[in-house]
Short mmCIF file of N, CA and C in Angstrom, two decimals:
data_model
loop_
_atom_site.label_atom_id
_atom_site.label_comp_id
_atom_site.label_asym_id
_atom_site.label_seq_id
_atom_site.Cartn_x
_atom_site.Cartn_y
_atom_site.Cartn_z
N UNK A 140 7.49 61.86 -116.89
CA UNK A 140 6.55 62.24 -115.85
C UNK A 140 5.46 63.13 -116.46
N UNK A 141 3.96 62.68 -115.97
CA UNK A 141 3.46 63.69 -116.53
C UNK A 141 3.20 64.92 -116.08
N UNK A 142 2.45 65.68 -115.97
CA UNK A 142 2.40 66.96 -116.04
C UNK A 142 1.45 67.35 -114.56
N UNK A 143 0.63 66.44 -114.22
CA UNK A 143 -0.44 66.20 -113.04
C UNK A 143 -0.10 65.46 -112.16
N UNK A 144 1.06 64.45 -112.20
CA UNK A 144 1.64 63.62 -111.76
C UNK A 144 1.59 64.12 -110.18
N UNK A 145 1.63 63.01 -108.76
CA UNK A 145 0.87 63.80 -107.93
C UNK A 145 0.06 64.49 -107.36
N UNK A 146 -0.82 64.80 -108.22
CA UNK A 146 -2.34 65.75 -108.24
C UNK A 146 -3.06 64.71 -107.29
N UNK A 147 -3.53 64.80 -106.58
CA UNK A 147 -4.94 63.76 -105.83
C UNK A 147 -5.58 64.31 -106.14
N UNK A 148 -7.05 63.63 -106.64
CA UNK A 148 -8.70 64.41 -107.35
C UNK A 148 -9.42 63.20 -106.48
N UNK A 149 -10.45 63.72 -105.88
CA UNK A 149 -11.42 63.01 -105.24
C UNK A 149 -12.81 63.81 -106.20
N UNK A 150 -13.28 63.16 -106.86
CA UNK A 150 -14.17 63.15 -107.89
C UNK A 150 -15.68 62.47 -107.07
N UNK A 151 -16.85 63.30 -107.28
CA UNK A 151 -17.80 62.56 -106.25
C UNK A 151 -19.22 63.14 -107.79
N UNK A 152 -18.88 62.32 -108.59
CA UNK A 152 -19.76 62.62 -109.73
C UNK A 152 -20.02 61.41 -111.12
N UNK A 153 -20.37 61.88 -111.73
CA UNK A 153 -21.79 60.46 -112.48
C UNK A 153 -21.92 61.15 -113.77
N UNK A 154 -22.18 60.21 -114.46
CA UNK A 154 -22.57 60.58 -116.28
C UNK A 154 -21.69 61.13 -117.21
N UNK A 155 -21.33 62.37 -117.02
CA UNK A 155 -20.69 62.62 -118.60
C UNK A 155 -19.76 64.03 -117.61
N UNK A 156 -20.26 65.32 -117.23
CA UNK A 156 -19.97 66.30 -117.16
C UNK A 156 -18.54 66.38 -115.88
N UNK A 157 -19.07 65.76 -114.62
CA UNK A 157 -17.95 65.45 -113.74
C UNK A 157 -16.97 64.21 -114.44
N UNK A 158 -17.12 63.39 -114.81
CA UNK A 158 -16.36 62.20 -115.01
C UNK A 158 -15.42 62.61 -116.44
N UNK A 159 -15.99 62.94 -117.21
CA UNK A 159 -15.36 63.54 -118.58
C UNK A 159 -13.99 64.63 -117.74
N UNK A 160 -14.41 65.81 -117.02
CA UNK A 160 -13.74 66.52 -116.61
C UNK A 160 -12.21 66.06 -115.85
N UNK A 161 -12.85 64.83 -114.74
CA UNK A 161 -11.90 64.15 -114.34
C UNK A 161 -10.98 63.18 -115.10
N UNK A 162 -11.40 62.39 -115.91
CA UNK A 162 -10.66 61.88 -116.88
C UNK A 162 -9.75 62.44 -117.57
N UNK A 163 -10.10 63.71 -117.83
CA UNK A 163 -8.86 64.83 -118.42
C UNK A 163 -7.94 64.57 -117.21
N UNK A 164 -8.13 65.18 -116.59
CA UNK A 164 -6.95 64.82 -115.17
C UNK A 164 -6.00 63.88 -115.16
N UNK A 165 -6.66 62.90 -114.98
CA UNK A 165 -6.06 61.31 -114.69
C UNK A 165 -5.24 61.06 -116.46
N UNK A 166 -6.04 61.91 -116.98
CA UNK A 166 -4.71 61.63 -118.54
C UNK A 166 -3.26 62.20 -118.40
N UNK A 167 -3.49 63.21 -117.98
CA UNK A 167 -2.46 64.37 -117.25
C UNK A 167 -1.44 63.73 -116.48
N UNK A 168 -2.09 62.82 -115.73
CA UNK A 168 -1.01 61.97 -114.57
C UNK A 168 -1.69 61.98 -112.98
N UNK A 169 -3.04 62.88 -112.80
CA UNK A 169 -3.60 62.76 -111.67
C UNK A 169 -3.98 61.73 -111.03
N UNK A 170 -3.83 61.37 -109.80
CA UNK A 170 -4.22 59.66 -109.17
C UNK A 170 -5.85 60.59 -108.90
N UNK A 171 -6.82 59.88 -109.43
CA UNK A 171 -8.35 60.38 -109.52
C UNK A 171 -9.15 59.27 -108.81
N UNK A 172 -9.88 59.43 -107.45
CA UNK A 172 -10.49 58.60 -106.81
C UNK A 172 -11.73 58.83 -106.87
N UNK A 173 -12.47 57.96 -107.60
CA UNK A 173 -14.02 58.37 -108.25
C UNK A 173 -14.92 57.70 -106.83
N UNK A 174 -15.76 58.26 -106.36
CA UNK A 174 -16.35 57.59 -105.43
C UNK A 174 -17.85 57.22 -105.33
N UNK A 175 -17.88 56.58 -105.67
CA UNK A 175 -19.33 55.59 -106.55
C UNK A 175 -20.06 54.89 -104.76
N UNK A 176 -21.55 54.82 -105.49
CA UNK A 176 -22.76 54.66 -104.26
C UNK A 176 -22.64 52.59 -104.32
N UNK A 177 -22.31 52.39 -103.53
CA UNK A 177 -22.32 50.69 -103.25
C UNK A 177 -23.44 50.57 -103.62
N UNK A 178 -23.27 49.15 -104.69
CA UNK A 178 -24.23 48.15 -105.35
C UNK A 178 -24.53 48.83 -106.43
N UNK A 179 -24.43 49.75 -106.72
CA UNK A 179 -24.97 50.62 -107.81
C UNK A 179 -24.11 51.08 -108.54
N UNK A 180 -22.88 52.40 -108.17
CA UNK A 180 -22.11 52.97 -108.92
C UNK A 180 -22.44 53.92 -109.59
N UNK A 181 -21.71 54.65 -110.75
CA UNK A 181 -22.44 55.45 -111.68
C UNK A 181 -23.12 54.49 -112.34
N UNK A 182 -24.40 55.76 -112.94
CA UNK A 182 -25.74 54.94 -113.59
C UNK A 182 -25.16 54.54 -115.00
N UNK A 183 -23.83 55.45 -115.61
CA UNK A 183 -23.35 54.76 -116.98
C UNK A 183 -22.41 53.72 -116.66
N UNK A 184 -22.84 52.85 -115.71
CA UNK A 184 -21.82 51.71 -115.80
C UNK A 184 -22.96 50.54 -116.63
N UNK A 185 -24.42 51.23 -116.39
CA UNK A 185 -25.14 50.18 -116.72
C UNK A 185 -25.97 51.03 -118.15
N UNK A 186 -25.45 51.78 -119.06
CA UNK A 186 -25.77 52.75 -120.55
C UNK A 186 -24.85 51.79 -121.40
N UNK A 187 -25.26 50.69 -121.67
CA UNK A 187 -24.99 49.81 -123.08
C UNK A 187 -26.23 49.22 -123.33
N UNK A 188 -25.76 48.81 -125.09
CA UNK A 188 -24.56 48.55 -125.70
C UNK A 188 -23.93 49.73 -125.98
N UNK A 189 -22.95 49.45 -126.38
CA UNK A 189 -21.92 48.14 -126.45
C UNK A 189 -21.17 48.01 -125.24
N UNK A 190 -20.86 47.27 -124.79
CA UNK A 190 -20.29 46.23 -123.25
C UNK A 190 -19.29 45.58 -123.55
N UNK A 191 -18.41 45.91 -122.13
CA UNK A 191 -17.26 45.48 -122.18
C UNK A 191 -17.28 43.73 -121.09
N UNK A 192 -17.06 43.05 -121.32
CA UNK A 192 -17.24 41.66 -120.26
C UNK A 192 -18.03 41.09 -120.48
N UNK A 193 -18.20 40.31 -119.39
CA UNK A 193 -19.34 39.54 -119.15
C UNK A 193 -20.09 39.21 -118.12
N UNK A 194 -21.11 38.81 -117.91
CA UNK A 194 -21.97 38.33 -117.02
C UNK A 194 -21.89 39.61 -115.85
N UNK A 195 -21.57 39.13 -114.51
CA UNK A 195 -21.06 40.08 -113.53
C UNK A 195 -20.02 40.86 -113.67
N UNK A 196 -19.25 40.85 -114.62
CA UNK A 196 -17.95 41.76 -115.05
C UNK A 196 -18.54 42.87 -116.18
N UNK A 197 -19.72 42.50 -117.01
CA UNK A 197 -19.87 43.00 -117.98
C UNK A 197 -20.43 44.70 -117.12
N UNK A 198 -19.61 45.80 -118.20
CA UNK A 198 -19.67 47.13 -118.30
C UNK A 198 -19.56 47.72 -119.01
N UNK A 199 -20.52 48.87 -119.08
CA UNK A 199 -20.79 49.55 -120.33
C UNK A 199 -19.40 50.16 -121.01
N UNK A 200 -19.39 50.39 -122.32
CA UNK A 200 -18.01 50.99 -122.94
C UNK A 200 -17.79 52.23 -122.31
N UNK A 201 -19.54 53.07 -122.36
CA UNK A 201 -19.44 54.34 -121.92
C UNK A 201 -18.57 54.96 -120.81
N UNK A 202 -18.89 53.83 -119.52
CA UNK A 202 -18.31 54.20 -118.62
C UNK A 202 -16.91 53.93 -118.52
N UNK A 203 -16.49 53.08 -118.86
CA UNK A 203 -15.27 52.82 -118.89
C UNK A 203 -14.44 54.04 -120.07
N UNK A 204 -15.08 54.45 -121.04
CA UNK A 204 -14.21 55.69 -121.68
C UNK A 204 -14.36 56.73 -120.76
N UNK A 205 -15.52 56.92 -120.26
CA UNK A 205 -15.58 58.37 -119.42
C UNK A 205 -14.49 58.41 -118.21
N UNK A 206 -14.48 56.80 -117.85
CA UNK A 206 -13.36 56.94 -116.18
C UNK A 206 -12.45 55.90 -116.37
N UNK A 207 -11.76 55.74 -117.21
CA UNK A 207 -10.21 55.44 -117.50
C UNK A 207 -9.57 56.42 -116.88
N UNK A 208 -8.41 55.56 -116.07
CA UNK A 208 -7.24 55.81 -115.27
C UNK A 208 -7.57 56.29 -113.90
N UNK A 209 -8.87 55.69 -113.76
CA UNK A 209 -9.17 56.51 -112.12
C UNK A 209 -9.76 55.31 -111.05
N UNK A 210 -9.61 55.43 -109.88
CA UNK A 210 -9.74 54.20 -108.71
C UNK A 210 -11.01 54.61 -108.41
N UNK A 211 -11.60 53.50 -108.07
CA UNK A 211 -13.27 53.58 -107.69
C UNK A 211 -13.18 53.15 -106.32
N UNK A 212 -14.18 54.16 -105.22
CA UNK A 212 -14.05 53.59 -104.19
C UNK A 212 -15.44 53.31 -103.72
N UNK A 213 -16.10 52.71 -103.63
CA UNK A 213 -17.49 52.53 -103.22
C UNK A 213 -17.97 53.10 -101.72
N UNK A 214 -18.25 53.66 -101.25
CA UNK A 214 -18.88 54.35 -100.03
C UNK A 214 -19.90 55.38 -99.97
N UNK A 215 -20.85 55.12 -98.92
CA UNK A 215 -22.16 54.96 -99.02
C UNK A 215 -21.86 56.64 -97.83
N UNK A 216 -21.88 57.79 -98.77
CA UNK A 216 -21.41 58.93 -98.46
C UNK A 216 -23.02 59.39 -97.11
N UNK A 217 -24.44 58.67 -97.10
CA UNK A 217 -25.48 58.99 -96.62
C UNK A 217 -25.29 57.96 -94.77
N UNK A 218 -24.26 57.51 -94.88
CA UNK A 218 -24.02 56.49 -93.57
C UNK A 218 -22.97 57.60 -93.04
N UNK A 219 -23.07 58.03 -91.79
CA UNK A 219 -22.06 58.56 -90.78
C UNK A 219 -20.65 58.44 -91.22
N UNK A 220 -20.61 56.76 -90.76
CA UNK A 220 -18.94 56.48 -91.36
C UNK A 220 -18.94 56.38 -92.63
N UNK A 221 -18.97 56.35 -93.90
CA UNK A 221 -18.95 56.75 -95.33
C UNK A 221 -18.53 58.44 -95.47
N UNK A 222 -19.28 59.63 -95.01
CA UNK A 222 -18.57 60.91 -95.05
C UNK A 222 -17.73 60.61 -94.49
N UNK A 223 -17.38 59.96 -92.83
CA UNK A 223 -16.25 60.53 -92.49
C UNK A 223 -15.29 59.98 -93.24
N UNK A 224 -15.10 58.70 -93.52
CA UNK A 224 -14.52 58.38 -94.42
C UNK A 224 -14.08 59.57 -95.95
N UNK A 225 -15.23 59.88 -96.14
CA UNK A 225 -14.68 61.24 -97.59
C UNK A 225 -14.19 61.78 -97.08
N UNK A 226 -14.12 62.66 -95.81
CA UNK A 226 -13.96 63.98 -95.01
C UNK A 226 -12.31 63.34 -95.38
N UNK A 227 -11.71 62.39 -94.62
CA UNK A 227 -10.26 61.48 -94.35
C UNK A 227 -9.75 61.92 -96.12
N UNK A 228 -10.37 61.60 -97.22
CA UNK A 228 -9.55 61.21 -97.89
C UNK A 228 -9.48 62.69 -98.89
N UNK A 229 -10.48 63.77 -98.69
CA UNK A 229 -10.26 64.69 -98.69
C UNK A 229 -9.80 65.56 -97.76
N UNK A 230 -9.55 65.14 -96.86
CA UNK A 230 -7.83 65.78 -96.15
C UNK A 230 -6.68 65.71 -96.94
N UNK A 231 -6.54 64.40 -97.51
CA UNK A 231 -5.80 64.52 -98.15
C UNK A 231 -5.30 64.84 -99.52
N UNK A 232 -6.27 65.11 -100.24
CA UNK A 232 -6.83 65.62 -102.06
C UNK A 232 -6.34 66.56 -102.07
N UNK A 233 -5.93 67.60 -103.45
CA UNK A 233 -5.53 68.42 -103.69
C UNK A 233 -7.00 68.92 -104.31
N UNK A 234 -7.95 68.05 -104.81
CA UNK A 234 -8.80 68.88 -105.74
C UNK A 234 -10.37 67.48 -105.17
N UNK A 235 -11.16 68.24 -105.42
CA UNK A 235 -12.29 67.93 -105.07
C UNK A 235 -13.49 68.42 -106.63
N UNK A 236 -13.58 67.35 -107.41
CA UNK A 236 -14.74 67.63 -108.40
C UNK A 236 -16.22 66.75 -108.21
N UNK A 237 -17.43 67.95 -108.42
CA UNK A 237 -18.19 67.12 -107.83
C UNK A 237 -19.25 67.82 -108.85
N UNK A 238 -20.52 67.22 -108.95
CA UNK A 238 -21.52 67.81 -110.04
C UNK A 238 -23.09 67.12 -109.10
N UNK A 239 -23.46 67.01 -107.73
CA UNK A 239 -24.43 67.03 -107.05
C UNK A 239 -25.37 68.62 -107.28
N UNK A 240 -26.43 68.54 -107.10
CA UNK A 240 -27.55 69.69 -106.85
C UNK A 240 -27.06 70.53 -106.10
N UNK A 241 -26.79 71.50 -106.30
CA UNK A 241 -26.76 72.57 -105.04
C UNK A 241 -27.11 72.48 -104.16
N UNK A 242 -26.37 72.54 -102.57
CA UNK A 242 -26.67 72.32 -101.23
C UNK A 242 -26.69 70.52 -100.95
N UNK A 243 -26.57 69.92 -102.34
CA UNK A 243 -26.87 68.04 -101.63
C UNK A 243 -26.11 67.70 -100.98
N UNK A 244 -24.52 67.90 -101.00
CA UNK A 244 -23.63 67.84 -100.02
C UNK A 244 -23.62 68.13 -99.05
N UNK A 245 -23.97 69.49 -98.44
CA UNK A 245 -23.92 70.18 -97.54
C UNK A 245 -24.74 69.22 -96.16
N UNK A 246 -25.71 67.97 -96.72
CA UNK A 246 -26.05 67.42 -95.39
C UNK A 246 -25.42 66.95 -94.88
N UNK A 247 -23.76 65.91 -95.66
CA UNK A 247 -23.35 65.33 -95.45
C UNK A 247 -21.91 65.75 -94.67
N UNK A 248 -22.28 67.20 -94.43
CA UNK A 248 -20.64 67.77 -94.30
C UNK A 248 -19.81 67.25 -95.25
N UNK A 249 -20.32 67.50 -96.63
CA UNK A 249 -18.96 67.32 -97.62
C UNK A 249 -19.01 68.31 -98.96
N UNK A 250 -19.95 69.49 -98.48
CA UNK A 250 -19.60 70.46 -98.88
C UNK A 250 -18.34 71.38 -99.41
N UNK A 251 -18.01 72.37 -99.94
CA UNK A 251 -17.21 73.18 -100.14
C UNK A 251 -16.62 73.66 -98.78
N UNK A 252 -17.27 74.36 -97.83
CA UNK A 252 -16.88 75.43 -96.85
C UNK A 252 -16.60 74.37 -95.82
N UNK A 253 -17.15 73.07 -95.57
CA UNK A 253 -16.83 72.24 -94.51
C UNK A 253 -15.30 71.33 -95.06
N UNK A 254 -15.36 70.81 -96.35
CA UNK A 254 -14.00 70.64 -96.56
C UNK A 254 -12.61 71.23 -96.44
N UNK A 255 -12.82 72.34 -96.73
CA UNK A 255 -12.17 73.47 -96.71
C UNK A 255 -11.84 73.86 -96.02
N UNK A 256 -12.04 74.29 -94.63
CA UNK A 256 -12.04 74.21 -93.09
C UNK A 256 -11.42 73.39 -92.67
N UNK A 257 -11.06 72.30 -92.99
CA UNK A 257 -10.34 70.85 -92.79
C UNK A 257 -9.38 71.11 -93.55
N UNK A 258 -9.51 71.48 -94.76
CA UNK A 258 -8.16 71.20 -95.53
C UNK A 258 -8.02 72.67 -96.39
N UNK A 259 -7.45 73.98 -96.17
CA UNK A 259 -7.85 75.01 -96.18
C UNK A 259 -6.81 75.07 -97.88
N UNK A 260 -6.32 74.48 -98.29
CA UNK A 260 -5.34 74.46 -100.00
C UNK A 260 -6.03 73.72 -100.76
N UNK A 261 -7.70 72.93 -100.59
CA UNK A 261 -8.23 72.15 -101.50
C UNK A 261 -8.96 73.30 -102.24
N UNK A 262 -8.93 72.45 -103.51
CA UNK A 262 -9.23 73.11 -104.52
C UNK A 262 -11.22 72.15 -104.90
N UNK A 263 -12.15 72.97 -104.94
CA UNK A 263 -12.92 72.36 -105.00
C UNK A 263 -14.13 73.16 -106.23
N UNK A 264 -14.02 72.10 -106.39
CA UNK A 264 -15.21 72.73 -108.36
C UNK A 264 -16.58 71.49 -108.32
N UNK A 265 -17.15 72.49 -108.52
CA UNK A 265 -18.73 72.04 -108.74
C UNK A 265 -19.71 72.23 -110.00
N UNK A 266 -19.48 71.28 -110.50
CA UNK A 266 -20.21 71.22 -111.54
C UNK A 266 -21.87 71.46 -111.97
N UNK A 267 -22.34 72.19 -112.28
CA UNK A 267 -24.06 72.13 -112.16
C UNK A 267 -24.11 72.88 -113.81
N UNK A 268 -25.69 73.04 -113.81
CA UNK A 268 -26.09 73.05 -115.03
C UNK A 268 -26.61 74.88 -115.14
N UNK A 269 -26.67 75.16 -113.79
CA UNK A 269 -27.13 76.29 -114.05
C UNK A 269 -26.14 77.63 -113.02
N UNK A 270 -24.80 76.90 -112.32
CA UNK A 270 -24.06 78.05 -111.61
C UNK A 270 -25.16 77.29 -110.03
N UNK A 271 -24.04 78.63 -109.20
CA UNK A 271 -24.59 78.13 -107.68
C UNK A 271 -25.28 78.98 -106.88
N UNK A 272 -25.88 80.16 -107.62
CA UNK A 272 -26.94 80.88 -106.86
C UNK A 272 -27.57 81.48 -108.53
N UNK A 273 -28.90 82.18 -108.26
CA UNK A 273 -29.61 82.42 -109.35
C UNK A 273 -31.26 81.82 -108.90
N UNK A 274 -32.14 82.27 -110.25
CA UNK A 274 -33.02 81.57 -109.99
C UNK A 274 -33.37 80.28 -110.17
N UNK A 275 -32.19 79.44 -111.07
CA UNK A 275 -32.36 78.25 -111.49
C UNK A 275 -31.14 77.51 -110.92
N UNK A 276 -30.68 77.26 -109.78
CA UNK A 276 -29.89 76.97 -109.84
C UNK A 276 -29.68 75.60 -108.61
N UNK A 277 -31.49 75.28 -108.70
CA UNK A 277 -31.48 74.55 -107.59
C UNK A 277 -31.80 73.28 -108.64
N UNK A 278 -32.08 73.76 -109.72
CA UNK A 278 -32.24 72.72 -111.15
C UNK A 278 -31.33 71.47 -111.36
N UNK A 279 -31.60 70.31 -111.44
CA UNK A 279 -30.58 69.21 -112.06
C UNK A 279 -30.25 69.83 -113.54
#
């Protein structure tokens, strides 16, 4: 058994900094539910060469090293039913990793303080480039 085994991670992040982070997890033994924008996904699914597949299957290596061992769920978090949908499955998460702009969540009620309120033992980390108050911190 591993060591994370049981952990739920609802991961709501893209590129290198959230997904790298979560992948540690899901090595651990965490069930990690990455939740990617329909038709699109993360933008490193489409950062090759080198590519894994083909045609409509074909995906970048990148992404696939960054999010090994984790379930992709596609939902369109900017549609009503899509949050509520997150809100549901972070009821049930133990951990919430996310690397959006400061405050981008917050339209969607899927913020820190609105999750949390719902599910008052989630553990929730936010990834940014510059911290979550400051003068730069509204910065990608």
């Amino acid at each position: 058994m591993q060591s994370l085994s049981g952990l739920v991670v609802l991961e709501f992040s893209r590129v290198l900094a959230g997904p790298w982070c979560t992948q540690q997890l899901a090595d651990l033994g965490a069930d990690v539910v990455k939740v990617e924008r329909p038709g699109q996904g993360d933008d490193t699914r489409h950062w090759g060469p080198p590519w894994h597949g083909e045609g409509e299957d074909r995906v970048a290596a990148y992404f696939l090293a960054a999010n090994r061992g984790k379930r992709s769920a596609a939902i369109d978090i900017a549609e009503p039913e899509g949050a509520e949908t997150v809100r549901l499955l972070a009821d049930r998460a133990d951990v919430v990793v996310e690397n959006f702009k400061v405050g981008a969540l917050a339209r969607y009620g899927l913020d820190a303080a609105t999750l949390r309120a719902r599910n008052p033992r989630l553990v929730y980390a936010s990834i940014t480039g510059f911290g979550q108050d400051g003068p730069r911190a509204h910065q990608a």
